[in-house]
Amino acid sequence: MVLNKEWFVKILNVRKNLRITSVAVCSVIILASCATPSMRELADANDLKIGCAIQAGDLVTENREVIVNENFNLLLSENGMKWANLHPNQRFWNWSDVDHMVAYAEEHNMEVKGHPLVWHSQLPTYVKLMETREQGIEYLQDEISTVLERYKGKITQYDVVNEAINDDGTMRESIWYTKVGPDFIDLAFQMAHKADPTAKLIYNDYDVAFKGGAHADACYELVKGMVERGIPINAVGFQLHLCGDQPFNEKALRDNIKRYEDLGIEVEFSEVDVRIPASAGDQIYANQELVWKSLFTVALTEPNVSTFAMWGYCDLLSWIPPVFPGYGQAHLYDKLYQPKPVYNDIKKLLSENINK
Ligand code: G3I
């Protein structure tokens, strides 16, 4: 390996920055020997978790596996851990998808995030039929302790509760809220902390990234209340399913990140995608690229953002077209598994940020 002067200076600069871990410093040294570092290597050098929600087939299909390995140091299952899939019957656990992902991640030195433990959607019939608070608490306890104890030391972070707030900022009247009660969120976090005190515990929601929105402000109040009550919560996940044909309010995003920082709560960009209409012209494509680049710029320059996870990487396998008819092209790879132009712009941003 030949290190030229420029790279030595870069390494020294990084070492001066005490907030950068030795893993990141090693990554920079490795980068110095690579002609074209991968997205994952660049993220490692920035001490950024770069993640993706994957589907079971992604790890057993060669061209998809190459993309996963090149780009991500954090994996989560798009659907494998949802209650109806993982635990469809009270006496049956379907571990295969998650076990496979966890073993794969271990082999490839990646981190794994569990998503989601408690959600109103994708519930099996026996849960939907719960009648009492006691029964709900029993289900929560069983689910949370079984999963966290099984994957202790292997899954390092969890979306403990997902999407508990309505668009207008009121609490969602889910089965958990109505049958267990408004304290189901506190209870779930306490159970998770007890089952694995080392796991990072996250509240995750959509439309909560930009300060000033009803949903976002309600999320902040919810998390603030939890912190004040001493509930073991470590981070908030901003899903960031964005529209590339809309303006991007960078200030509102940064202000929101900062108010969580003041609370001692870390921020994850947890499910990023940027959809556009099928009829998009040049202007919308340009705006979409700007949104992607702004998101990475914010993630790299706000020290309270630890993670940039995407909800899928490829337009071919996207969840978006069935849910938002007429919209798509929301990911960094196109339907032919080719990276889009903005992909290289993002790599450039990551590369340029290493020295800052
Ligand atoms: O696996 C069945 C298949 O057997 C059946 O033939 C087919 C017919 O509809 O459905 C398949 O299941 C679908 C599953 O995705 C796998 O493709 C479900 O119907 C469908 O509802 C499910 O959608 C998922 C959705 O969450 C609901 O769980 C999406 O893939 C997934 O991307 C989406 O992810 C959510 C996050 O968990 C939370 N935040 C928002 C995000 C996007 O909605």
Coordinates of C-alpha atoms and ligand atoms in Angstrom, one line a residue:
M1 CA 0.0 0.0 0.0
V2 CA 1.4 3.4 -1.0
L3 CA 0.3 6.4 1.0
N4 CA 1.0 9.7 -0.6
K5 CA 1.5 13.0 1.3
E6 CA -2.0 14.2 0.7
W7 CA -3.4 11.1 2.4
F8 CA -1.1 11.3 5.4
V9 CA -2.3 14.9 5.9
K10 CA -5.9 13.7 5.8
I11 CA -5.2 11.0 8.3
L12 CA -3.5 13.4 10.7
N13 CA -6.4 15.8 10.4
V14 CA -8.8 13.0 11.2
R15 CA -6.8 12.0 14.2
K16 CA -6.9 15.5 15.5
N17 CA -10.6 15.3 15.6
L18 CA -11.3 13.5 18.8
R19 CA -14.9 12.9 18.0
I20 CA -13.9 10.4 15.3
T21 CA -13.4 6.9 16.5
S22 CA -10.4 4.7 15.8
V23 CA -12.6 2.6 13.5
A24 CA -13.0 5.7 11.3
V25 CA -9.3 6.5 11.4
C26 CA -8.6 2.9 10.3
S27 CA -11.1 3.3 7.5
V28 CA -9.3 6.4 6.3
I29 CA -6.1 4.4 6.2
I30 CA -7.8 1.7 4.2
L31 CA -9.3 4.3 1.9
A32 CA -5.9 5.6 1.2
S33 CA -5.1 2.3 -0.6
C34 CA -8.3 2.1 -2.6
A35 CA -8.6 3.6 -6.0
T36 CA -12.3 4.1 -5.8
P37 CA -13.6 3.6 -2.3
S38 CA -17.1 2.3 -1.9
M39 CA -20.0 4.2 -0.3
R40 CA -19.7 1.9 2.7
E41 CA -16.0 2.7 3.1
L42 CA -16.6 6.4 2.8
A43 CA -19.4 6.2 5.4
D44 CA -17.1 4.2 7.7
A45 CA -14.5 7.0 7.3
N46 CA -17.1 9.5 8.3
D47 CA -18.2 7.5 11.3
L48 CA -21.7 7.3 9.8
K49 CA -23.9 4.3 9.9
I50 CA -25.3 3.9 6.4
G51 CA -28.1 1.4 6.3
C52 CA -30.8 -0.1 4.3
A53 CA -34.0 -2.0 4.7
I54 CA -33.5 -5.2 2.8
Q55 CA -35.8 -8.0 1.5
A56 CA -35.0 -11.7 2.2
G57 CA -34.0 -12.2 -1.5
D58 CA -31.4 -9.5 -1.4
L59 CA -28.8 -11.6 0.4
V60 CA -29.2 -14.6 -1.8
T61 CA -29.3 -12.9 -5.2
E62 CA -25.8 -12.2 -6.5
N63 CA -26.2 -8.8 -8.1
R64 CA -28.3 -7.5 -5.2
E65 CA -25.8 -8.9 -2.7
V66 CA -23.0 -7.0 -4.3
I67 CA -24.9 -3.7 -4.0
V68 CA -25.7 -4.4 -0.3
N69 CA -22.1 -5.2 0.5
E70 CA -20.7 -2.2 -1.4
N71 CA -23.0 0.3 0.2
F72 CA -24.1 -0.5 3.7
N73 CA -22.7 -1.1 7.2
L74 CA -26.2 -1.4 8.8
L75 CA -29.0 -3.8 7.8
L76 CA -32.6 -4.0 8.7
S77 CA -35.4 -6.2 7.5
E78 CA -38.1 -4.4 5.5
N79 CA -40.7 -6.9 6.7
G80 CA -39.1 -9.9 8.4
M81 CA -39.4 -8.6 12.0
K82 CA -43.0 -7.4 11.8
W83 CA -45.1 -9.2 14.4
A84 CA -47.4 -10.9 11.9
N85 CA -44.4 -12.3 10.0
L86 CA -42.1 -13.1 13.0
H87 CA -44.7 -14.4 15.4
P88 CA -47.8 -15.2 13.4
N89 CA -49.2 -17.6 16.0
Q90 CA -48.7 -17.5 19.7
R91 CA -46.8 -20.7 19.7
F92 CA -44.9 -20.3 16.5
W93 CA -41.9 -18.0 15.8
N94 CA -40.6 -17.6 12.3
W95 CA -37.0 -16.8 12.9
S96 CA -35.4 -17.7 9.5
D97 CA -35.4 -14.3 7.8
V98 CA -34.0 -12.4 10.7
D99 CA -31.5 -15.2 11.7
H100 CA -30.2 -15.2 8.2
M101 CA -29.8 -11.4 8.1
V102 CA -28.1 -11.4 11.5
A103 CA -25.6 -14.1 10.5
Y104 CA -24.9 -12.4 7.2
A105 CA -24.3 -9.1 8.9
E106 CA -21.9 -10.7 11.4
E107 CA -20.0 -12.3 8.5
H108 CA -19.7 -9.0 6.7
N109 CA -19.0 -6.8 9.8
M110 CA -22.3 -4.9 9.6
E111 CA -24.6 -3.8 12.4
V112 CA -28.3 -4.8 12.5
K113 CA -31.3 -2.8 13.6
G114 CA -34.5 -4.4 14.7
H115 CA -37.7 -2.9 13.1
P116 CA -40.3 -2.6 14.6
L117 CA -41.1 -4.2 18.0
V118 CA -44.5 -2.5 18.6
W119 CA -46.6 -1.1 15.7
H120 CA -50.3 -0.9 15.0
S121 CA -49.9 -2.5 11.6
Q122 CA -49.0 -6.1 10.5
L123 CA -50.3 -7.7 13.7
P124 CA -51.4 -11.3 13.8
T125 CA -55.0 -12.2 14.6
Y126 CA -54.4 -13.3 18.1
V127 CA -53.0 -9.9 19.0
K128 CA -55.8 -8.1 17.2
L129 CA -58.2 -10.0 19.3
M130 CA -56.8 -9.0 22.7
E131 CA -59.4 -7.9 25.2
T132 CA -57.7 -6.6 28.3
R133 CA -54.8 -4.4 29.3
E134 CA -53.2 -7.4 31.1
Q135 CA -53.3 -9.5 28.0
G136 CA -51.7 -6.7 26.0
I137 CA -48.9 -6.3 28.5
E138 CA -48.3 -10.0 28.4
Y139 CA -48.0 -10.0 24.6
L140 CA -45.7 -7.0 24.7
Q141 CA -43.5 -8.6 27.4
D142 CA -43.3 -11.9 25.5
E143 CA -42.5 -10.3 22.2
I144 CA -40.0 -7.8 23.4
S145 CA -38.1 -10.1 25.8
T146 CA -38.0 -13.0 23.4
V147 CA -36.6 -11.0 20.6
L148 CA -34.1 -9.0 22.6
E149 CA -32.8 -11.9 24.5
R150 CA -32.4 -14.0 21.4
Y151 CA -30.4 -11.3 19.6
K152 CA -28.5 -9.8 22.5
G153 CA -25.1 -8.5 21.3
K154 CA -26.2 -9.2 17.7
I155 CA -28.9 -6.6 17.1
T156 CA -27.7 -3.4 18.6
Q157 CA -30.6 -1.1 18.1
Y158 CA -34.4 -1.3 17.9
D159 CA -37.3 0.7 16.7
V160 CA -39.2 -0.1 19.9
V161 CA -42.4 1.8 19.0
N162 CA -43.3 2.8 15.5
E163 CA -45.8 5.4 14.3
A164 CA -47.8 6.0 17.5
I165 CA -48.9 9.5 16.5
N166 CA -51.5 10.6 13.9
D167 CA -50.8 13.1 11.2
D168 CA -52.5 15.9 13.2
G169 CA -50.4 15.3 16.2
T170 CA -53.0 13.4 18.3
M171 CA -52.2 9.9 19.6
R172 CA -53.1 7.1 17.2
E173 CA -56.0 5.1 18.7
S174 CA -54.3 1.8 18.0
I175 CA -55.1 -1.5 19.7
W176 CA -52.1 -0.8 22.0
Y177 CA -53.4 2.6 22.9
T178 CA -57.0 1.6 23.4
K179 CA -56.5 -1.8 25.1
V180 CA -53.2 -1.3 27.1
G181 CA -53.5 2.4 27.5
P182 CA -51.4 5.6 26.7
D183 CA -48.5 4.2 28.8
F184 CA -47.9 1.3 26.3
I185 CA -45.0 3.3 24.9
D186 CA -43.3 3.8 28.2
L187 CA -43.9 0.1 29.1
A188 CA -42.4 -1.1 25.8
F189 CA -39.2 0.9 26.3
Q190 CA -38.9 -0.3 29.9
M191 CA -39.3 -3.9 28.8
A192 CA -36.8 -3.5 26.1
H193 CA -34.2 -1.9 28.4
K194 CA -34.7 -4.7 30.9
A195 CA -34.3 -7.4 28.2
D196 CA -31.1 -5.9 26.7
P197 CA -29.7 -2.9 28.6
T198 CA -27.0 -2.4 26.0
A199 CA -29.4 -1.9 23.0
K200 CA -30.1 1.5 21.5
L201 CA -33.8 2.2 21.9
I202 CA -35.6 4.3 19.3
Y203 CA -39.0 5.9 18.8
N204 CA -39.6 5.9 15.0
D205 CA -42.2 7.9 13.0
Y206 CA -43.0 9.5 9.6
D207 CA -43.5 13.3 9.0
V208 CA -41.6 14.1 12.2
A209 CA -38.4 15.5 10.7
F210 CA -39.2 19.1 10.2
K211 CA -39.8 21.4 13.2
G212 CA -43.1 23.2 13.1
G213 CA -45.3 20.4 11.7
A214 CA -48.1 19.1 13.9
H215 CA -46.8 15.5 13.7
A216 CA -43.2 16.6 14.3
D217 CA -44.0 18.8 17.2
A218 CA -46.1 16.1 18.8
C219 CA -43.3 13.6 18.4
Y220 CA -40.9 16.0 20.1
E221 CA -43.3 16.5 23.0
L222 CA -43.8 12.7 23.3
V223 CA -40.1 12.1 23.4
K224 CA -39.4 15.0 25.8
G225 CA -42.1 13.6 28.2
M226 CA -40.4 10.2 28.1
V227 CA -37.0 11.8 28.9
E228 CA -38.6 13.7 31.8
R229 CA -40.2 10.6 33.1
G230 CA -36.9 8.7 33.0
I231 CA -38.0 6.3 30.3
P232 CA -34.9 4.6 28.7
I233 CA -35.1 6.1 25.2
N234 CA -31.9 6.8 23.3
A235 CA -32.9 8.1 19.8
V236 CA -35.7 9.2 17.5
G237 CA -36.0 7.9 14.0
F238 CA -37.0 10.4 11.3
Q239 CA -38.4 8.2 8.5
L240 CA -38.0 10.8 5.8
H241 CA -40.1 9.3 3.0
L242 CA -39.9 12.5 1.0
C243 CA -41.3 13.9 -2.3
G244 CA -38.7 15.0 -4.8
D245 CA -41.2 17.4 -6.3
Q246 CA -41.5 19.4 -3.1
P247 CA -39.2 22.1 -1.5
F248 CA -36.8 20.9 1.2
N249 CA -36.8 22.9 4.4
E250 CA -33.2 22.4 5.6
K251 CA -33.5 24.9 8.5
A252 CA -36.6 23.2 9.9
L253 CA -34.7 19.9 9.8
R254 CA -31.6 21.2 11.4
D255 CA -33.7 23.0 14.1
N256 CA -35.5 19.8 14.9
I257 CA -32.2 17.8 15.2
K258 CA -30.9 20.4 17.5
R259 CA -33.8 20.4 19.9
Y260 CA -33.4 16.6 20.3
E261 CA -29.7 17.1 20.9
D262 CA -30.6 19.5 23.7
L263 CA -32.7 16.7 25.2
G264 CA -29.8 14.2 24.9
I265 CA -31.7 12.2 22.2
E266 CA -29.8 11.1 19.1
V267 CA -31.4 11.4 15.7
E268 CA -31.4 8.7 13.0
F269 CA -32.5 9.2 9.4
S270 CA -34.3 5.9 9.5
E271 CA -36.2 5.2 6.2
V272 CA -35.1 7.6 3.6
D273 CA -36.5 7.6 0.0
V274 CA -37.3 10.4 -2.3
R275 CA -40.2 9.7 -4.7
I276 CA -41.2 11.6 -7.8
P277 CA -44.1 11.4 -10.2
A278 CA -43.8 9.2 -13.3
S279 CA -44.3 12.3 -15.4
A280 CA -41.3 14.1 -13.9
G281 CA -39.3 16.5 -16.1
D282 CA -35.8 17.9 -15.7
Q283 CA -36.7 20.3 -13.0
I284 CA -38.2 17.6 -10.7
Y285 CA -35.2 15.3 -11.3
A286 CA -32.9 18.2 -10.4
N287 CA -34.9 19.0 -7.2
Q288 CA -34.9 15.3 -6.3
E289 CA -31.1 15.3 -6.5
L290 CA -31.0 18.4 -4.4
V291 CA -33.1 16.7 -1.7
W292 CA -30.8 13.7 -1.6
K293 CA -27.7 15.8 -1.4
S294 CA -29.2 18.1 1.2
L295 CA -30.1 15.1 3.4
F296 CA -26.6 13.8 3.3
T297 CA -25.1 17.2 3.9
V298 CA -27.3 17.6 7.0
A299 CA -26.5 14.1 8.2
L300 CA -22.8 14.7 7.8
T301 CA -22.7 18.2 9.4
E302 CA -25.1 17.6 12.4
P303 CA -23.1 15.7 15.0
N304 CA -26.4 14.5 16.6
V305 CA -27.2 12.4 13.4
S306 CA -25.6 9.0 13.7
T307 CA -27.3 7.1 11.0
F308 CA -28.5 7.4 7.4
A309 CA -30.7 4.4 6.6
M310 CA -32.7 4.1 3.3
W311 CA -36.0 2.2 2.8
G312 CA -34.8 0.1 -0.1
Y313 CA -32.0 0.8 -2.5
C314 CA -33.5 -0.1 -5.9
D315 CA -36.5 1.1 -7.9
L316 CA -37.3 -2.4 -9.1
L317 CA -38.0 -3.7 -5.5
S318 CA -39.6 -0.5 -4.2
W319 CA -42.6 -0.4 -1.8
I320 CA -43.6 2.9 -3.3
P321 CA -45.5 2.3 -6.6
P322 CA -48.3 0.2 -5.0
V323 CA -48.8 2.6 -2.1
F324 CA -48.4 5.9 -4.0
P325 CA -49.7 5.1 -7.6
G326 CA -48.0 7.3 -10.2
Y327 CA -45.0 7.8 -8.0
G328 CA -41.6 6.0 -7.9
Q329 CA -37.9 6.3 -8.8
A330 CA -37.3 6.9 -5.1
H331 CA -34.1 5.1 -4.6
L332 CA -30.4 5.4 -5.5
Y333 CA -30.4 2.5 -8.0
D334 CA -32.7 2.3 -11.0
K335 CA -34.8 -0.7 -12.1
L336 CA -31.7 -2.2 -13.9
Y337 CA -29.7 -2.1 -10.7
Q338 CA -27.6 0.8 -12.0
P339 CA -26.7 3.7 -9.7
K340 CA -28.2 7.0 -10.6
P341 CA -26.1 10.1 -11.2
V342 CA -26.9 11.4 -7.7
Y343 CA -25.2 8.3 -6.2
N344 CA -21.8 9.6 -7.3
D345 CA -22.6 13.1 -6.0
I346 CA -23.3 11.5 -2.6
K347 CA -20.1 9.6 -2.7
K348 CA -18.3 12.9 -3.5
L349 CA -20.0 14.6 -0.5
L350 CA -18.9 11.7 1.8
S351 CA -15.4 11.8 0.5
E352 CA -15.1 15.6 0.8
N353 CA -16.4 15.5 4.4
I354 CA -13.8 13.1 5.7
N355 CA -11.3 15.9 6.3
K356 CA -13.6 18.5 7.7
Ligands
G3I1 O1 -45.9 -11.5 1.5 C1 -47.2 -11.2 1.1 C2 -47.5 -12.1 -0.1 O2 -47.5 -13.4 0.2 C3 -48.9 -11.6 -0.7 O3 -49.1 -12.3 -1.9 C4 -48.9 -10.1 -1.0 C5 -50.2 -9.7 -1.5 O4 -50.5 -8.4 -1.1 O5 -48.6 -9.4 0.2 C6 -47.3 -9.8 0.7 O6 -47.1 -9.0 1.8 C7 -46.9 -7.6 1.7 C8 -45.5 -7.3 2.2 O7 -45.3 -5.9 2.2 C9 -44.3 -7.9 1.5 O8 -44.3 -7.5 0.2 C10 -48.0 -6.9 2.4 O9 -49.2 -7.1 1.8 C11 -47.7 -5.4 2.4 O10 -48.6 -4.7 3.2 C12 -46.3 -5.2 3.0 O11 -46.0 -3.8 2.9 C13 -45.0 -3.3 3.7 C14 -45.5 -2.2 4.6 O12 -44.5 -1.6 5.4 C15 -46.5 -2.8 5.6 O13 -45.9 -3.7 6.5 C16 -43.9 -2.7 2.8 O14 -43.2 -3.8 2.1 C17 -42.8 -2.0 3.7 O15 -41.9 -1.3 2.9 C18 -43.5 -1.0 4.6 O16 -42.6 -0.4 5.4 C19 -43.0 0.6 6.3 C20 -42.2 0.5 7.6 O17 -42.3 -0.7 8.2 C21 -42.7 1.6 8.6 N1 -42.6 2.9 8.0 C22 -43.3 3.1 6.7 C23 -42.8 2.0 5.7 C24 -43.4 2.2 4.3 O18 -44.8 2.0 4.4

